[in-house]
Tab-separated table of N, CA, C and O in Angstrom:
chain	number	residue	atom	x	y	z
A	1208	UNK	N	107.717	158.635	57.796
A	1208	UNK	CA	108.864	159.473	57.458
A	1208	UNK	C	108.945	160.633	58.438
A	1208	UNK	O	107.945	161.253	58.740
A	1209	UNK	N	110.137	160.920	58.887
A	1209	UNK	CA	110.295	162.006	59.847
A	1209	UNK	C	110.629	163.318	59.145
A	1209	UNK	O	111.210	163.328	58.062
A	1210	UNK	N	110.228	164.385	59.783
A	1210	UNK	CA	110.527	165.722	59.279
A	1210	UNK	C	111.776	166.239	59.987
A	1210	UNK	O	111.895	166.094	61.202
A	1211	UNK	N	112.663	166.854	59.218
A	1211	UNK	CA	113.869	167.437	59.791
A	1211	UNK	C	114.149	168.784	59.135
A	1211	UNK	O	113.629	169.090	58.063
A	1212	UNK	N	114.979	169.570	59.789
A	1212	UNK	CA	115.519	170.801	59.218
A	1212	UNK	C	117.035	170.683	59.246
A	1212	UNK	O	117.613	170.267	60.256
A	1213	UNK	N	117.656	171.041	58.148
A	1213	UNK	CA	119.115	171.028	58.053
A	1213	UNK	C	119.561	172.379	57.533
A	1213	UNK	O	118.971	172.927	56.588
A	1214	UNK	N	120.605	172.921	58.164
A	1214	UNK	CA	121.209	174.164	57.701
A	1214	UNK	C	122.553	173.805	57.061
A	1214	UNK	O	123.333	173.059	57.644
A	1215	UNK	N	122.786	174.314	55.855
A	1215	UNK	CA	124.023	174.010	55.138
A	1215	UNK	C	124.737	175.304	54.776
A	1215	UNK	O	124.106	176.323	54.492
A	1216	UNK	N	126.059	175.241	54.794
A	1216	UNK	CA	126.903	176.353	54.389
A	1216	UNK	C	127.697	175.889	53.173
A	1216	UNK	O	128.453	174.917	53.257
A	1217	UNK	N	127.492	176.578	52.036
A	1217	UNK	CA	128.117	176.176	50.787
A	1217	UNK	C	129.165	177.212	50.418
A	1217	UNK	O	128.872	178.403	50.343
A	1218	UNK	N	130.397	176.740	50.204
A	1218	UNK	CA	131.502	177.629	49.838
A	1218	UNK	C	131.988	177.290	48.448
A	1218	UNK	O	131.924	176.151	48.016
A	1219	UNK	N	132.501	178.308	47.765
A	1219	UNK	CA	132.999	178.163	46.401
A	1219	UNK	C	132.573	179.374	45.595
A	1219	UNK	O	132.371	180.461	46.142
A	1220	UNK	N	132.402	179.185	44.296
A	1220	UNK	CA	131.905	180.258	43.441
A	1220	UNK	C	130.381	180.104	43.401
A	1220	UNK	O	129.834	179.467	42.490
A	1221	UNK	N	129.722	180.633	44.432
A	1221	UNK	CA	128.285	180.385	44.611
A	1221	UNK	C	127.448	181.664	44.694
A	1221	UNK	O	126.245	181.591	44.903
A	1222	UNK	N	128.080	182.815	44.518
A	1222	UNK	CA	127.320	184.073	44.478
A	1222	UNK	C	127.456	184.684	43.098
A	1222	UNK	O	128.512	184.608	42.472
A	1223	UNK	N	126.339	185.264	42.615
A	1223	UNK	CA	126.345	185.903	41.305
A	1223	UNK	C	126.251	184.909	40.152
A	1223	UNK	O	126.508	185.267	39.006
A	1224	UNK	N	125.874	183.668	40.458
A	1224	UNK	CA	125.802	182.633	39.419
A	1224	UNK	C	124.443	181.923	39.416
A	1224	UNK	O	124.303	180.864	38.819
A	1225	UNK	N	123.447	182.485	40.098
A	1225	UNK	CA	122.113	181.896	40.145
A	1225	UNK	C	121.971	180.744	41.129
A	1225	UNK	O	121.011	179.982	41.071
A	1226	UNK	N	122.918	180.629	42.049
A	1226	UNK	CA	122.900	179.501	42.989
A	1226	UNK	C	121.647	179.493	43.855
A	1226	UNK	O	121.007	178.447	44.019
A	1227	UNK	N	121.276	180.643	44.403
A	1227	UNK	CA	120.102	180.701	45.279
A	1227	UNK	C	118.821	180.375	44.515
A	1227	UNK	O	117.970	179.640	44.996
A	1228	UNK	N	118.696	180.918	43.299
A	1228	UNK	CA	117.517	180.659	42.472
A	1228	UNK	C	117.382	179.161	42.190
A	1228	UNK	O	116.314	178.579	42.365
A	1229	UNK	N	118.459	178.535	41.746
A	1229	UNK	CA	118.423	177.105	41.429
A	1229	UNK	C	118.182	176.257	42.677
A	1229	UNK	O	117.493	175.238	42.617
A	1230	UNK	N	118.747	176.678	43.810
A	1230	UNK	CA	118.537	175.950	45.059
A	1230	UNK	C	117.066	176.004	45.467
A	1230	UNK	O	116.486	174.986	45.859
A	1231	UNK	N	116.455	177.179	45.369
A	1231	UNK	CA	115.036	177.315	45.706
A	1231	UNK	C	114.192	176.443	44.768
A	1231	UNK	O	113.261	175.763	45.218
A	1232	UNK	N	114.526	176.434	43.491
A	1232	UNK	CA	113.795	175.611	42.527
A	1232	UNK	C	113.914	174.126	42.883
A	1232	UNK	O	112.915	173.403	42.896
A	1233	UNK	N	115.118	173.671	43.183
A	1233	UNK	CA	115.333	172.267	43.568
A	1233	UNK	C	114.601	171.943	44.867
A	1233	UNK	O	114.015	170.870	45.005
A	1234	UNK	N	114.653	172.862	45.832
A	1234	UNK	CA	113.964	172.645	47.098
A	1234	UNK	C	112.474	172.476	46.914
A	1234	UNK	O	111.871	171.541	47.455
A	1235	UNK	N	111.872	173.353	46.117
A	1235	UNK	CA	110.432	173.264	45.861
A	1235	UNK	C	110.098	171.992	45.095
A	1235	UNK	O	109.073	171.359	45.342
A	1236	UNK	N	110.974	171.598	44.165
A	1236	UNK	CA	110.771	170.371	43.388
A	1236	UNK	C	110.700	169.145	44.306
A	1236	UNK	O	109.969	168.200	44.033
A	1237	UNK	N	111.452	169.196	45.401
A	1237	UNK	CA	111.474	168.091	46.367
A	1237	UNK	C	110.460	168.275	47.496
A	1237	UNK	O	110.450	167.506	48.457
A	1238	UNK	N	109.620	169.328	47.402
A	1238	UNK	CA	108.588	169.538	48.402
A	1238	UNK	C	109.114	170.082	49.721
A	1238	UNK	O	108.500	169.888	50.765
A	1239	UNK	N	110.245	170.773	49.667
A	1239	UNK	CA	110.861	171.311	50.884
A	1239	UNK	C	110.521	172.775	51.076
A	1239	UNK	O	110.133	173.467	50.139
A	1240	UNK	N	110.716	173.245	52.285
A	1240	UNK	CA	110.570	174.656	52.611
A	1240	UNK	C	111.893	175.128	53.190
A	1240	UNK	O	112.691	174.327	53.679
A	1241	UNK	N	112.137	176.433	53.114
A	1241	UNK	CA	113.365	176.968	53.691
A	1241	UNK	C	113.782	178.249	53.006
A	1241	UNK	O	112.948	179.014	52.524
A	1242	UNK	N	115.088	178.457	52.936
A	1242	UNK	CA	115.612	179.657	52.290
A	1242	UNK	C	117.037	179.407	51.804
A	1242	UNK	O	117.710	178.468	52.235
A	1243	UNK	N	117.467	180.279	50.915
A	1243	UNK	CA	118.854	180.320	50.469
A	1243	UNK	C	119.268	181.784	50.513
A	1243	UNK	O	118.577	182.643	49.949
A	1244	UNK	N	120.363	182.072	51.230
A	1244	UNK	CA	120.771	183.474	51.316
A	1244	UNK	C	122.288	183.609	51.203
A	1244	UNK	O	123.045	182.751	51.655
A	1245	UNK	N	122.693	184.712	50.566
A	1245	UNK	CA	124.114	185.038	50.446
A	1245	UNK	C	124.630	185.532	51.792
A	1245	UNK	O	123.931	186.256	52.506
A	1246	UNK	N	125.863	185.152	52.108
A	1246	UNK	CA	126.521	185.647	53.314
A	1246	UNK	C	127.653	186.588	52.902
A	1246	UNK	O	128.175	186.492	51.791
A	1247	UNK	N	128.040	187.509	53.798
A	1247	UNK	CA	129.064	188.506	53.462
A	1247	UNK	C	130.412	187.903	53.037
A	1247	UNK	O	131.159	188.535	52.295
A	1248	UNK	N	130.722	186.689	53.465
A	1248	UNK	CA	132.025	186.101	53.130
A	1248	UNK	C	132.041	185.417	51.761
A	1248	UNK	O	133.026	184.785	51.386
A	1249	UNK	N	130.933	185.523	50.993
A	1249	UNK	CA	130.891	184.932	49.657
A	1249	UNK	C	130.277	183.546	49.611
A	1249	UNK	O	130.146	182.957	48.542
A	1250	UNK	N	129.882	183.028	50.770
A	1250	UNK	CA	129.252	181.705	50.805
A	1250	UNK	C	127.730	181.860	50.768
A	1250	UNK	O	127.204	182.973	50.802
A	1251	UNK	N	127.039	180.728	50.683
A	1251	UNK	CA	125.576	180.717	50.686
A	1251	UNK	C	125.112	179.814	51.820
A	1251	UNK	O	125.634	178.714	52.010
A	1252	UNK	N	124.116	180.299	52.580
A	1252	UNK	CA	123.504	179.503	53.647
A	1252	UNK	C	122.151	179.014	53.145
A	1252	UNK	O	121.380	179.789	52.583
A	1253	UNK	N	121.899	177.724	53.349
A	1253	UNK	CA	120.629	177.130	52.928
A	1253	UNK	C	119.995	176.439	54.124
A	1253	UNK	O	120.649	175.648	54.808
A	1254	UNK	N	118.739	176.762	54.378
A	1254	UNK	CA	117.952	176.041	55.371
A	1254	UNK	C	116.908	175.257	54.612
A	1254	UNK	O	116.220	175.807	53.744
A	1255	UNK	N	116.830	173.947	54.880
A	1255	UNK	CA	115.848	173.103	54.200
A	1255	UNK	C	115.106	172.270	55.227
A	1255	UNK	O	115.721	171.658	56.091
A	1256	UNK	N	113.773	172.307	55.160
A	1256	UNK	CA	112.935	171.583	56.108
A	1256	UNK	C	111.928	170.750	55.338
A	1256	UNK	O	111.318	171.220	54.379
A	1257	UNK	N	111.751	169.510	55.796
A	1257	UNK	CA	110.791	168.626	55.156
A	1257	UNK	C	111.096	167.182	55.499
A	1257	UNK	O	111.787	166.895	56.483
A	1258	UNK	N	110.594	166.270	54.668
A	1258	UNK	CA	110.842	164.847	54.881
A	1258	UNK	C	112.337	164.559	54.745
A	1258	UNK	O	113.003	165.090	53.858
A	1259	UNK	N	112.831	163.723	55.618
A	1259	UNK	CA	114.264	163.434	55.675
A	1259	UNK	C	114.844	163.010	54.326
A	1259	UNK	O	115.915	163.469	53.940
A	1260	UNK	N	114.137	162.161	53.587
A	1260	UNK	CA	114.641	161.688	52.284
A	1260	UNK	C	114.832	162.840	51.311
A	1260	UNK	O	115.829	162.898	50.586
A	1261	UNK	N	113.860	163.769	51.270
A	1261	UNK	CA	113.951	164.901	50.352
A	1261	UNK	C	115.069	165.861	50.759
A	1261	UNK	O	115.753	166.424	49.912
A	1262	UNK	N	115.245	166.052	52.073
A	1262	UNK	CA	116.336	166.905	52.556
A	1262	UNK	C	117.675	166.307	52.120
A	1262	UNK	O	118.558	167.019	51.640
A	1263	UNK	N	117.818	164.990	52.252
A	1263	UNK	CA	119.056	164.324	51.837
A	1263	UNK	C	119.297	164.486	50.343
A	1263	UNK	O	120.436	164.678	49.906
A	1264	UNK	N	118.230	164.436	49.534
A	1264	UNK	CA	118.369	164.619	48.089
A	1264	UNK	C	118.873	166.020	47.768
A	1264	UNK	O	119.759	166.195	46.924
A	1265	UNK	N	118.314	167.036	48.434
A	1265	UNK	CA	118.773	168.407	48.181
A	1265	UNK	C	120.211	168.585	48.660
A	1265	UNK	O	121.007	169.246	47.988
A	1266	UNK	N	120.562	167.972	49.774
A	1266	UNK	CA	121.943	168.050	50.251
A	1266	UNK	C	122.910	167.466	49.227
A	1266	UNK	O	123.976	168.031	48.978
A	1267	UNK	N	122.545	166.337	48.625
A	1267	UNK	CA	123.396	165.746	47.587
A	1267	UNK	C	123.532	166.698	46.403
A	1267	UNK	O	124.608	166.878	45.848
A	1268	UNK	N	122.415	167.321	46.002
A	1268	UNK	CA	122.437	168.261	44.875
A	1268	UNK	C	123.343	169.461	45.186
A	1268	UNK	O	124.065	169.932	44.310
A	1269	UNK	N	123.319	169.928	46.441
A	1269	UNK	CA	124.128	171.086	46.827
A	1269	UNK	C	125.624	170.826	46.646
A	1269	UNK	O	126.396	171.767	46.472
A	1270	UNK	N	126.054	169.581	46.685
A	1270	UNK	CA	127.467	169.264	46.512
A	1270	UNK	C	127.983	169.564	45.112
A	1270	UNK	O	129.188	169.712	44.928
A	1271	UNK	N	127.076	169.656	44.131
A	1271	UNK	CA	127.501	170.052	42.786
A	1271	UNK	C	126.879	171.380	42.388
A	1271	UNK	O	127.502	172.173	41.707
A	1272	UNK	N	125.623	171.619	42.808
A	1272	UNK	CA	124.945	172.876	42.499
A	1272	UNK	C	124.651	173.000	41.017
A	1272	UNK	O	124.822	172.053	40.246
A	1273	UNK	N	124.229	174.189	40.583
A	1273	UNK	CA	123.952	174.403	39.153
A	1273	UNK	C	125.255	174.447	38.359
A	1273	UNK	O	126.331	174.670	38.916
A	1274	UNK	N	125.137	174.254	37.055
A	1274	UNK	CA	126.323	174.228	36.175
A	1274	UNK	C	127.116	175.528	36.204
A	1274	UNK	O	128.308	175.527	35.920
A	1275	UNK	N	126.444	176.635	36.544
A	1275	UNK	CA	127.100	177.940	36.539
A	1275	UNK	C	127.987	178.161	37.771
A	1275	UNK	O	128.726	179.131	37.831
A	1276	UNK	N	127.905	177.263	38.746
A	1276	UNK	CA	128.628	177.461	40.011
A	1276	UNK	C	129.790	176.484	40.150
A	1276	UNK	O	129.947	175.555	39.350
A	1277	UNK	N	130.601	176.723	41.177
A	1277	UNK	CA	131.648	175.778	41.570
A	1277	UNK	C	131.551	175.607	43.080
A	1277	UNK	O	131.731	176.566	43.836
A	1278	UNK	N	131.237	174.411	43.528
A	1278	UNK	CA	131.099	174.144	44.956
A	1278	UNK	C	132.403	173.537	45.458
A	1278	UNK	O	132.856	172.509	44.966
A	1279	UNK	N	133.017	174.218	46.439
A	1279	UNK	CA	134.255	173.713	47.048
A	1279	UNK	C	133.965	172.878	48.291
A	1279	UNK	O	134.655	171.897	48.549
A	1280	UNK	N	132.953	173.270	49.065
A	1280	UNK	CA	132.622	172.506	50.269
A	1280	UNK	C	131.191	172.774	50.704
A	1280	UNK	O	130.632	173.834	50.423
A	1281	UNK	N	130.628	171.771	51.377
A	1281	UNK	CA	129.291	171.884	51.967
A	1281	UNK	C	129.385	171.360	53.393
A	1281	UNK	O	129.777	170.221	53.613
A	1282	UNK	N	129.080	172.231	54.347
A	1282	UNK	CA	129.015	171.825	55.755
A	1282	UNK	C	127.551	171.884	56.147
A	1282	UNK	O	126.870	172.859	55.841
A	1283	UNK	N	127.067	170.838	56.823
A	1283	UNK	CA	125.655	170.846	57.198
A	1283	UNK	C	125.469	170.323	58.613
A	1283	UNK	O	126.296	169.546	59.113
A	1284	UNK	N	124.385	170.782	59.221
A	1284	UNK	CA	124.029	170.322	60.564
A	1284	UNK	C	122.521	170.335	60.700
A	1284	UNK	O	121.836	171.189	60.137
A	1285	UNK	N	122.008	169.350	61.435
A	1285	UNK	CA	120.579	169.313	61.695
A	1285	UNK	C	120.265	170.363	62.754
A	1285	UNK	O	121.002	170.517	63.727
A	1286	UNK	N	119.193	171.106	62.542
A	1286	UNK	CA	118.765	172.144	63.478
A	1286	UNK	C	117.334	171.835	63.916
A	1286	UNK	O	116.672	170.956	63.361
A	1287	UNK	N	116.873	172.565	64.908
A	1287	UNK	CA	115.535	172.341	65.456
A	1287	UNK	C	114.463	172.510	64.377
A	1287	UNK	O	114.521	173.439	63.558
A	1288	UNK	N	113.485	171.596	64.374
A	1288	UNK	CA	112.396	171.654	63.401
A	1288	UNK	C	111.602	172.945	63.560
A	1288	UNK	O	111.348	173.397	64.666
A	1289	UNK	N	111.260	173.544	62.447
A	1289	UNK	CA	110.343	174.683	62.451
A	1289	UNK	C	109.530	174.647	61.163
A	1289	UNK	O	110.028	174.214	60.123
A	1290	UNK	N	108.294	175.068	61.260
A	1290	UNK	CA	107.430	175.074	60.084
A	1290	UNK	C	107.676	176.366	59.302
A	1290	UNK	O	107.619	177.463	59.855
A	1291	UNK	N	107.961	176.204	58.037
A	1291	UNK	CA	108.211	177.349	57.145
A	1291	UNK	C	107.353	177.147	55.903
A	1291	UNK	O	107.217	176.025	55.419
A	1292	UNK	N	106.803	178.206	55.379
A	1292	UNK	CA	106.038	178.127	54.126
A	1292	UNK	C	106.930	178.578	52.971
A	1292	UNK	O	107.524	179.653	53.023
A	1293	UNK	N	107.001	177.764	51.930
A	1293	UNK	CA	107.720	178.134	50.716
A	1293	UNK	C	109.233	178.050	50.853
A	1293	UNK	O	109.763	177.662	51.885
A	1294	UNK	N	109.902	178.407	49.787
A	1294	UNK	CA	111.368	178.402	49.764
A	1294	UNK	C	111.800	179.796	49.313
A	1294	UNK	O	111.610	180.158	48.160
A	1295	UNK	N	112.328	180.558	50.235
A	1295	UNK	CA	112.614	181.979	50.006
A	1295	UNK	C	114.048	182.187	49.523
A	1295	UNK	O	114.969	181.523	49.983
A	1296	UNK	N	114.214	183.139	48.611
A	1296	UNK	CA	115.537	183.592	48.193
A	1296	UNK	C	115.791	184.887	48.947
A	1296	UNK	O	115.049	185.855	48.783
A	1297	UNK	N	116.816	184.893	49.785
A	1297	UNK	CA	117.074	186.073	50.610
A	1297	UNK	C	118.355	186.759	50.153
A	1297	UNK	O	119.234	186.155	49.621
């Protein structure tokens, strides 16, 4: 299995609804490392690094997110691999 890092930009009602907390929980559940952070425009940026299958699972989850949120769009791109410890909420 190959390791990859993917950066995703999630737009919708994703701030102030526990989106970052739930994303970090899902990421750790799948054995991934990375971060979830709010951006000034109201979107959330997520970096996820780990086994390709687990990254794909988290990407699928991001399309719906937690029940408290509303996801309008998810844009993602593979980025250069980097080793990160844990899943940080920024």
